[in-house]
Structures are given as C-alpha cells and as structure tokens.
Short mmCIF file of C-alpha atoms and ligand atoms in Angstrom, two decimals:
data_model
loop_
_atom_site.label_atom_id
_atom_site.label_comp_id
_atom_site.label_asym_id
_atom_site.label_seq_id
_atom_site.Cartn_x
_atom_site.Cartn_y
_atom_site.Cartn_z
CA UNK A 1 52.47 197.30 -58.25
CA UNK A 2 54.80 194.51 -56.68
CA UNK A 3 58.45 194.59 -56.98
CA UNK A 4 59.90 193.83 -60.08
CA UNK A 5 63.18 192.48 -58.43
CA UNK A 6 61.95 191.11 -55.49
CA UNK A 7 64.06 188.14 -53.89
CA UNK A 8 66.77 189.23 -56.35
CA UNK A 9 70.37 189.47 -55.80
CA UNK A 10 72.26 191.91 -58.14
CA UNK A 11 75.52 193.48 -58.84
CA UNK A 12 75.97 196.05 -60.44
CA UNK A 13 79.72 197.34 -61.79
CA UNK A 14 80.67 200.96 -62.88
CA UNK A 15 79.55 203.29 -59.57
CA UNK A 16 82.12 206.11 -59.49
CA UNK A 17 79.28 208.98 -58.24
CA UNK A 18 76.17 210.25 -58.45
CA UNK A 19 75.99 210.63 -61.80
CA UNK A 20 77.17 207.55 -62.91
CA UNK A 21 74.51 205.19 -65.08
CA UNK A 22 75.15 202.69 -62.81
CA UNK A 23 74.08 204.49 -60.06
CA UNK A 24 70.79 205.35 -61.48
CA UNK A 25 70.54 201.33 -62.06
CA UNK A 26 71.71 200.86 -58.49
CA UNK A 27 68.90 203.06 -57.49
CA UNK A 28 66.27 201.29 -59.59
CA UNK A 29 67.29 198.00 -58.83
CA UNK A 30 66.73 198.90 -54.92
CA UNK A 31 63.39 200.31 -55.66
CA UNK A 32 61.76 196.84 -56.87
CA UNK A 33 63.70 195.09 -53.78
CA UNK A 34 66.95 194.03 -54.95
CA UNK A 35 69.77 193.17 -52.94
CA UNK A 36 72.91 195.08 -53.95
CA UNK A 37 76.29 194.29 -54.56
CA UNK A 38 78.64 197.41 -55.65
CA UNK A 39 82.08 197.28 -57.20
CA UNK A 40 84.07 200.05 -57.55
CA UNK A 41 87.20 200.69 -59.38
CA UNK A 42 89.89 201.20 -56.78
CA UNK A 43 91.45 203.34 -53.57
CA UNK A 44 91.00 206.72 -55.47
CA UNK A 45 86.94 206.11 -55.44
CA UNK A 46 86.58 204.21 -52.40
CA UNK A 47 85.57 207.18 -49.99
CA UNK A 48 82.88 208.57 -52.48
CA UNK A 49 81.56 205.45 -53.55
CA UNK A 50 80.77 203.88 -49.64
CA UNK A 51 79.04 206.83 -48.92
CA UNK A 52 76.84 206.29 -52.01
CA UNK A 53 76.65 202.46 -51.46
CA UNK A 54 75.12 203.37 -47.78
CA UNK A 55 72.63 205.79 -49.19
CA UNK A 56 71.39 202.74 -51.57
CA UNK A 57 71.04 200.44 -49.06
CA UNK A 58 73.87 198.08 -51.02
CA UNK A 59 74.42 194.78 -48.74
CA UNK A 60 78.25 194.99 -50.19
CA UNK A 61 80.87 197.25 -51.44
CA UNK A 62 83.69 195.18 -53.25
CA UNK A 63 86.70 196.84 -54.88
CA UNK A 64 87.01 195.31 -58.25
CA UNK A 65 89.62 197.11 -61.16
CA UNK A 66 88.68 194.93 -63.82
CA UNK A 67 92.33 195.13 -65.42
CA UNK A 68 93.85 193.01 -62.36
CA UNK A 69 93.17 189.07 -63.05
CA UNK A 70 93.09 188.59 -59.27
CA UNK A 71 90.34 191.25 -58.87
CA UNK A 72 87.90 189.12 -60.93
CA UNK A 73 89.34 186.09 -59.01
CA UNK A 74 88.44 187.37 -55.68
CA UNK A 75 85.21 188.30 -56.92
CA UNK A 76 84.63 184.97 -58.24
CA UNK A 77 85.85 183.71 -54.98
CA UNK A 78 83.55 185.92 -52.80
CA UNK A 79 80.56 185.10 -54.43
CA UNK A 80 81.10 181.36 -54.14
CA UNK A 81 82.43 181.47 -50.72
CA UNK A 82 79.25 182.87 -49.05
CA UNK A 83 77.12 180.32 -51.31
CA UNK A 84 75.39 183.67 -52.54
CA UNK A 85 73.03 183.05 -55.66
CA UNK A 86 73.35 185.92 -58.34
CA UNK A 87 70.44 186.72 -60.23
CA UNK A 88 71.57 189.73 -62.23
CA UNK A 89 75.12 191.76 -63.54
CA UNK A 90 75.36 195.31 -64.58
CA UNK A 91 78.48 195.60 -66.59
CA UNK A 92 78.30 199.35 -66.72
CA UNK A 93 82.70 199.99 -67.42
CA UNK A 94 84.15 201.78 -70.15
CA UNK A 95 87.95 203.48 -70.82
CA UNK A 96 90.36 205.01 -73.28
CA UNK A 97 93.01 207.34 -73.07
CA UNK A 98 91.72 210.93 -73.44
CA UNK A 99 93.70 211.37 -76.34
CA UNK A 100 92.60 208.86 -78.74
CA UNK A 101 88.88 210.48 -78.29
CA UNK A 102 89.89 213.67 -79.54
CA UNK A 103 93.20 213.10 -82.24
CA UNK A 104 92.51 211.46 -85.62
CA UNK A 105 91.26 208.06 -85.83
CA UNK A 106 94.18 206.65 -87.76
CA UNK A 107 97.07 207.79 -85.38
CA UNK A 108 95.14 205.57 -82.42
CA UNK A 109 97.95 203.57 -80.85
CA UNK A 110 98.68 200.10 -80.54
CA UNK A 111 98.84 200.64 -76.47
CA UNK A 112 95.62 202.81 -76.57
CA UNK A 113 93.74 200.25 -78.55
CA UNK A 114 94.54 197.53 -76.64
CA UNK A 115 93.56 199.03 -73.18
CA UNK A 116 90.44 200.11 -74.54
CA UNK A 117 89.79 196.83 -75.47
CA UNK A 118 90.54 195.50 -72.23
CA UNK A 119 88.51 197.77 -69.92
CA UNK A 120 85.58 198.39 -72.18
CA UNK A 121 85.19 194.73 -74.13
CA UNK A 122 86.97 191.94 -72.47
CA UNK A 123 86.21 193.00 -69.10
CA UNK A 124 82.38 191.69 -69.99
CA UNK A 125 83.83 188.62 -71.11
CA UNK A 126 86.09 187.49 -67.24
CA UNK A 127 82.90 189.33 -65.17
CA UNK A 128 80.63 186.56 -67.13
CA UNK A 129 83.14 183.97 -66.67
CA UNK A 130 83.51 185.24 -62.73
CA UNK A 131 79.44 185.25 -62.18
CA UNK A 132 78.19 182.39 -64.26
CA UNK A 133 78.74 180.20 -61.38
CA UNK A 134 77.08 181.35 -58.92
CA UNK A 135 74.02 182.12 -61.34
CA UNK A 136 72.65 178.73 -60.51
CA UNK A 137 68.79 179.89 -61.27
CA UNK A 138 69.67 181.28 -64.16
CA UNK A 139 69.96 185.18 -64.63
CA UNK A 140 70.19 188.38 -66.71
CA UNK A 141 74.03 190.51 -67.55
CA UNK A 142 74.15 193.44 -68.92
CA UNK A 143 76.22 196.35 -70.39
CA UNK A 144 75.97 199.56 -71.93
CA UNK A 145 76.91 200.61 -75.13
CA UNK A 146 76.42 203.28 -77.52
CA UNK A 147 75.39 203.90 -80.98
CA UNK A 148 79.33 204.65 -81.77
CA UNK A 149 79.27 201.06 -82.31
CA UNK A 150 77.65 200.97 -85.51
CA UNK A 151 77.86 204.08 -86.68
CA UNK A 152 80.98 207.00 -86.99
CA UNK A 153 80.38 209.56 -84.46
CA UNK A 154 83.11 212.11 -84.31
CA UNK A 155 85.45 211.76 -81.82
CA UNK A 156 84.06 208.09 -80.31
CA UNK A 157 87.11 206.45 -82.00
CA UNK A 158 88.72 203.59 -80.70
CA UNK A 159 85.67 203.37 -78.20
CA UNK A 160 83.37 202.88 -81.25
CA UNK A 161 85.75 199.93 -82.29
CA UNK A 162 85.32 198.39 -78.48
CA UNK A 163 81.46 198.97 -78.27
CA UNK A 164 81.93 196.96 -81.55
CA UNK A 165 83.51 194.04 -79.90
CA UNK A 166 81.54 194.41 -76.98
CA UNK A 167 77.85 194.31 -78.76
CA UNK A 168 79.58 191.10 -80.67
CA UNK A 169 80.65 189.57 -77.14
CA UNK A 170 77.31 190.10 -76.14
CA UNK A 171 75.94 187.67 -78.94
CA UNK A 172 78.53 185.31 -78.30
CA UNK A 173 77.87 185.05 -74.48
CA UNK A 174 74.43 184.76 -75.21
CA UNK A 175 74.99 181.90 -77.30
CA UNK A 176 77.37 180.26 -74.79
CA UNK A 177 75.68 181.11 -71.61
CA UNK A 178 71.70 180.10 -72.77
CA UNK A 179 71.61 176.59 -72.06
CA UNK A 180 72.24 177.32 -68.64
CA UNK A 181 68.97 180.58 -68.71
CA UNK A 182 71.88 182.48 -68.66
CA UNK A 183 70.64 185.81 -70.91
CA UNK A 184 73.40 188.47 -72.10
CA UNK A 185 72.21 192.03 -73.44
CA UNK A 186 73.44 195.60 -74.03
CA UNK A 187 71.61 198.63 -73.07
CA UNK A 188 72.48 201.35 -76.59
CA UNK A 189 71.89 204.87 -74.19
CA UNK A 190 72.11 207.87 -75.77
CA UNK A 191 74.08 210.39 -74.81
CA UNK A 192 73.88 211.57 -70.59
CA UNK A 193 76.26 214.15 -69.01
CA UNK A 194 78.17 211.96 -66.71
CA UNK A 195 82.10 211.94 -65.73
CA UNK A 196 82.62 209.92 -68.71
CA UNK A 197 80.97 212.39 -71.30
CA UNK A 198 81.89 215.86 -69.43
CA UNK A 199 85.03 216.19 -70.63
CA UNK A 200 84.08 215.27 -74.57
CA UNK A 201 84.31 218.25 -76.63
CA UNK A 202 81.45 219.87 -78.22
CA UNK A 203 78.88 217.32 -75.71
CA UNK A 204 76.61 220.52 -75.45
CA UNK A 205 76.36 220.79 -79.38
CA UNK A 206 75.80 216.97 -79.31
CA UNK A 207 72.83 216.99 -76.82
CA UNK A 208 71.46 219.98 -78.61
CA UNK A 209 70.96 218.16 -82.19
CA UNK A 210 69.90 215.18 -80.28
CA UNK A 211 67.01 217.19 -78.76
CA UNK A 212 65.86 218.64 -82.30
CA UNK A 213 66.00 215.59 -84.03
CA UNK A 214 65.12 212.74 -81.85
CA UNK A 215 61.23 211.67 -82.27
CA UNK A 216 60.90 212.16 -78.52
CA UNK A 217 62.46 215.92 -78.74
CA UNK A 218 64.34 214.98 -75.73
CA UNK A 219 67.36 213.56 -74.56
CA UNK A 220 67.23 210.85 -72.68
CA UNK A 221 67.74 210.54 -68.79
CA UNK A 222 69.43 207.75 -66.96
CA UNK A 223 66.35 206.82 -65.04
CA UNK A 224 65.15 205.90 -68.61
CA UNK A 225 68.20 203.29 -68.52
CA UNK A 226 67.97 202.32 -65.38
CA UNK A 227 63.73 200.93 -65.97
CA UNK A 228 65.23 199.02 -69.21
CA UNK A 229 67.69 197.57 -67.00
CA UNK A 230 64.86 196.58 -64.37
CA UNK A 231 63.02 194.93 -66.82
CA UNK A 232 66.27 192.92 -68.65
CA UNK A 233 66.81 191.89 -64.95
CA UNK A 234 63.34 191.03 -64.22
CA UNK A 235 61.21 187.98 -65.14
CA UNK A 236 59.38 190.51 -67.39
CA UNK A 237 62.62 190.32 -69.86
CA UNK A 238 62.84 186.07 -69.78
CA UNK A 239 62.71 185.82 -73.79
CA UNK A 240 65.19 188.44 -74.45
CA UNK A 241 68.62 187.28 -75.42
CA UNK A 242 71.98 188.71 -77.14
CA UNK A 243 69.99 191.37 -77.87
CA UNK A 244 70.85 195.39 -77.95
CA UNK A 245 67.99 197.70 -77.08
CA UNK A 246 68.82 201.23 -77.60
CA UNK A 247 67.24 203.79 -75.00
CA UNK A 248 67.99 206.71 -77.02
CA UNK A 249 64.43 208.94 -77.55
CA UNK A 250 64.33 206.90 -80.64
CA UNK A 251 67.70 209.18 -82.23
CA UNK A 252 69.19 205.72 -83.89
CA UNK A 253 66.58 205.50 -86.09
CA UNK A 254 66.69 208.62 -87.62
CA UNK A 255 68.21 209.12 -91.41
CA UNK A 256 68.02 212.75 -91.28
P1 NAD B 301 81.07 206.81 -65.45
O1 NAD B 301 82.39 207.51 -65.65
O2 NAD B 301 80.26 207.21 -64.31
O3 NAD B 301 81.25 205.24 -65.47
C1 NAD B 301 82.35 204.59 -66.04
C2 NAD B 301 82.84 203.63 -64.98
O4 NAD B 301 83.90 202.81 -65.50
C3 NAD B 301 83.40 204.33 -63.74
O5 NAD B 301 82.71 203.89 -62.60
C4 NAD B 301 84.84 203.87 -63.69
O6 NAD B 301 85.33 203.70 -62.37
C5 NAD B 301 84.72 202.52 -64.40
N1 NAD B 301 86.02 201.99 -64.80
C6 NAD B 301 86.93 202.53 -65.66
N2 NAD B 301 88.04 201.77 -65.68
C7 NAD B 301 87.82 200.72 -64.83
C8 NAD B 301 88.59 199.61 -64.40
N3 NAD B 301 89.82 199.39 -64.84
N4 NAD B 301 88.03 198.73 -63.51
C9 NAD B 301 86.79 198.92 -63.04
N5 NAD B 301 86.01 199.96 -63.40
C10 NAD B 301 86.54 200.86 -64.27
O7 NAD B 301 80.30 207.11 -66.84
P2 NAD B 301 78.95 206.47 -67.43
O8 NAD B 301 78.54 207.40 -68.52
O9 NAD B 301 78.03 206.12 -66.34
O10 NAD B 301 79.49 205.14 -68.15
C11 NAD B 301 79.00 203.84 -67.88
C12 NAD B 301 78.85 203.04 -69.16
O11 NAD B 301 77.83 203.63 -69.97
C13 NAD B 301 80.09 202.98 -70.03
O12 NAD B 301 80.21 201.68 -70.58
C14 NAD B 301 79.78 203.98 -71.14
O13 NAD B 301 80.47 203.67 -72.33
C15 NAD B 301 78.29 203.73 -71.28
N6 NAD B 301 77.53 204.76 -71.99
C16 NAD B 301 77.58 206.07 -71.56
C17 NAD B 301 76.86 207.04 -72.26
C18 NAD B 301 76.91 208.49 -71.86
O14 NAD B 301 76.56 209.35 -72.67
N7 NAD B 301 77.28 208.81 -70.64
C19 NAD B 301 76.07 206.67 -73.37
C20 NAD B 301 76.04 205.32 -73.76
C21 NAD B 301 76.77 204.38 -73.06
C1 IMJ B 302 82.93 209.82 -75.61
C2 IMJ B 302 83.91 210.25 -76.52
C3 IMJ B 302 83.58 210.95 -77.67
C4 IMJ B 302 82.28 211.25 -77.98
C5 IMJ B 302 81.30 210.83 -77.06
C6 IMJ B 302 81.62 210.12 -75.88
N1 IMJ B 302 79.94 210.98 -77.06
C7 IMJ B 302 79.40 210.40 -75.95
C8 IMJ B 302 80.42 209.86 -75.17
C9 IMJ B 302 79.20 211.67 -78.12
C10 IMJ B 302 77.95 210.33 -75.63
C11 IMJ B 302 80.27 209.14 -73.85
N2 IMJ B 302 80.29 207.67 -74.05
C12 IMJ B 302 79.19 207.09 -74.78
C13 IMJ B 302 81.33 206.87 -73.60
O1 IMJ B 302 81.26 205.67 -73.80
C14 IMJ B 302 82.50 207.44 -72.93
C15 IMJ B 302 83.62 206.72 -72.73
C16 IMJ B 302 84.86 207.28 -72.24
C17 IMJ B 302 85.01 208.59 -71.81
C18 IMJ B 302 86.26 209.04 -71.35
C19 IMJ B 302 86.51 210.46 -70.93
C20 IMJ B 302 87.69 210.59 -69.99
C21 IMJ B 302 88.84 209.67 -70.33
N3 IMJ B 302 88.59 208.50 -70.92
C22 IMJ B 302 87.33 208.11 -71.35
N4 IMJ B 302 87.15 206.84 -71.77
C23 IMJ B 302 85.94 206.42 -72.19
O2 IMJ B 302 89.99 209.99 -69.98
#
C-alpha cells in the first residue's frame, strides 16, 4: 500500500519518551512518509527527547513549553520564516498538579484549575492560532482526550473539567478554522500506561475492568492511536470535522 502521509509535513507536540502517545504518532506518521517536526517541553527533556527525535528520523527538534507566550511566538515565527507548509498538528499536552488528581473534587484550587486549563485546553487554542498560517493547503490538528470529559471517573478531576473545555475548543476551532480546509478533532484513548498515567492510583485496577468489560476484551495500545491519527491526518479523513473519535476497545459505550 502507498503512504498515507506522503509529501506531508507534520508536527507533532507532547514527546517526553518512549512511551509517550505522541511518540507512537511520531512513529506512525514516519511510517507513511511524513516529515517530522518535534516539540518538546523544555531543558529537563531535551537530552532524552533528541535522542528519540534521531531514532524517528524527525527533520526538527523545537523546544516549545506551551505556558511561555514567546514559545508559541517563536514557533509561529519558525514555521513562517523557512516558508515551510504544515499539513498536520498533534496536540498531544496535558497537566495538573498531582494533588488535585487524587484529593476531593471540591477542594480543587483556584491556582490548580487555572493551570490545568492553561496547559491542557488553551494551549490547543495559541498552537492553532501559531500553525493556521502556515497551513496554506489546508490541514488536519489534533488532540487527545479522554472519556473523563463526559463522564466522572474517579480521581480525573479538574482534568475531566479541561478535557471538557478542550473537546468544546475543538468544535469551536472547527467552526472557525473550516473555511480555510482547516479540520480540528480529538482522539478519546482509553486508558495506556504512560508517564502521565503511572503515577495514578489504582491504574492497574482501572486497566483490569477495562479488559473485562470492553467489547474488544482488551485495552487498547497506542499504536491503535497512533493509525486513527494517520488517518485524521491523511486525505482518507477529508470529511471529518470537530469531531471526537474515541479509540477505546469500544469501553465508552458500555452501560454496564
Ligand atoms: P506523556 O506524559 O508522555 O505526555 C504528556 C506531555 O505533555 C509530555 O510530553 C509533557 O512534556 C507535555 N507537557 C506538559 N506540560 C507542558 C508544557 N507546559 N508545555 C509543553 N508540553 C507540556 O503522557 P501521554 O499519556 O502520552 O499524554 C498525552 C496526551 O494524551 C495528554 O493530553 C493526555 O491527557 C492524553 N491521554 C492519555 C491517556 C492515557 O491513558 N495515557 C488516555 C487518554 C488521553
Ligand atoms: C489521570 C488522573 C486520574 C485518573 C486517570 C488519569 N486515568 C487515566 C489517566 C484513569 C487513564 C491518564 N490521563 C487520561 C491523563 O490525561 C493524565 C493527565 C495527567 C497526569 C498527571 C500525572 C502526574 C502529574 N500531573 C498530571 N497531569 C495530568 O503530576
């Protein structure tokens, strides 16, 4: 079969290591002959993440902390500068403080609620803003959410609140950026054991009644994401807008 992404430039958002979703993307986006630009978060990754970006073939490594304004400048700036078309955005970036995933609900602070909101939600909004631009052929952005936006999963908290806003900001950009073939999705993944779900208490329990009860008996695996996220990139997704598609073994449908 031809490549899906062939003559495609990408960037994809969220690599912090090998386990990483967006790493799996990374790796499927190379596969069907993208070309790769990785962002990382800051100094404290940088080491890990060029070695990865090397092993994937990425044709750039930018450093881009999505709470620093003139990050998302310079990115903007890059990608104009070198007259590079984008094709396709992974917005694969999520954050709270540890302790509003694990103390009640109701004592979530107003400083923990707002950062949330800026790393996990808004941050889709000034990458959209930063790539529209240079998406002069159109093209495909994406995040990643999870089912904690629509439903109370314990624990998920204030995150449930941003995947809330972020699934709505997803409709909205869709709306805004479709007259220029702009298209603006989520990816709903169940749950995968990476950095960001190791530490959550009680993830083993989770995964095990997600096993028993999903119609696929299985959880899924990020190489399941990363194929949705091939196709939402590729031609193959052209009539799919503000959309979420949950890649979950079918668990959100489930009323028992
Ligand atoms: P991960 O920890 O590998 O990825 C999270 C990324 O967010 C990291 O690369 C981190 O550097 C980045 N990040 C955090 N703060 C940032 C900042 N200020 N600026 C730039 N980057 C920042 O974990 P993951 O599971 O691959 O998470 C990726 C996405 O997938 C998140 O949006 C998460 O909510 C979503 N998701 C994860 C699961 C799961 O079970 N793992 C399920 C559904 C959705
Ligand atoms: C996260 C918290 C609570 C329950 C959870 C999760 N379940 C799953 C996740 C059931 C699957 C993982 N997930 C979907 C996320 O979006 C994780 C986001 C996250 C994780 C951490 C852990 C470390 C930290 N801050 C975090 N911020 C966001 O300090």
């Amino acid at each position: 079969m031809s490549e899906l992404l062939k003559d495609k430039s990408t960037i994809v958002l969220g690599l912090a290591n090998r386990w990483s979703i967006a790493y799996a993307i990374a790796k499927a986006f190379r596969r069907e002959g993208a070309k790769l630009i990785l962002t990382y978060q800051g100094e404290r990754q940088q080491d890990a993440v060029e070695e990865l970006a090397a092993e994937l073939g990425a044709a750039r490594l930018l450093s881009c902390d999505v709470t620093q304004e003139t990050d998302l400048a310079h990115l903007s700036e890059i990608l104009r500068g070198e007259g590079d078309r984008i094709d396709a955005v992974v917005h694969s970036i999520a954050f709270a403080n540890k302790e509003d995933l694990s103390r009640p609900f109701v004592e979530t602070s107003r400083e923990g609620f707002l950062l949330a909101h800026e790393i996990s939600t808004y941050s889709l909004i000034g990458v959209s803003r930063a790539v529209a631009p240079v998406m002069t052929e159109g093209g495909s952005i994406m995040t990643l959410s999870y089912l904690g936006a629509v439903r109370v999963l314990p624990n998920y908290n204030v995150m449930g609140v941003a995947k809330a806003g972020l699934e709505a900001s997803v409709r909205y950009l869709a709306s805004d950026l479709g007259p220029k073939n702009i298209r603006v999705n989520a990816i709903s993944a169940g749950p995968i054991k990476t950095a960001s779900a190791r530490g959550i208490k009680d993830f083993s329990k989770i995964l095990d009644r997600v096993t028993e009860s999903t119609p696929l008996r299985r959880p899924c695996d990020p190489e399941e994401v990363a194929d949705t996220a091939v196709f939402l990139a590729s031609d193959l997704g052209r009539g799919i807008t503000g959309n979420v598609i949950y890649v979950d073994s079918g668990y959100q449908i489930m009323g028992f």
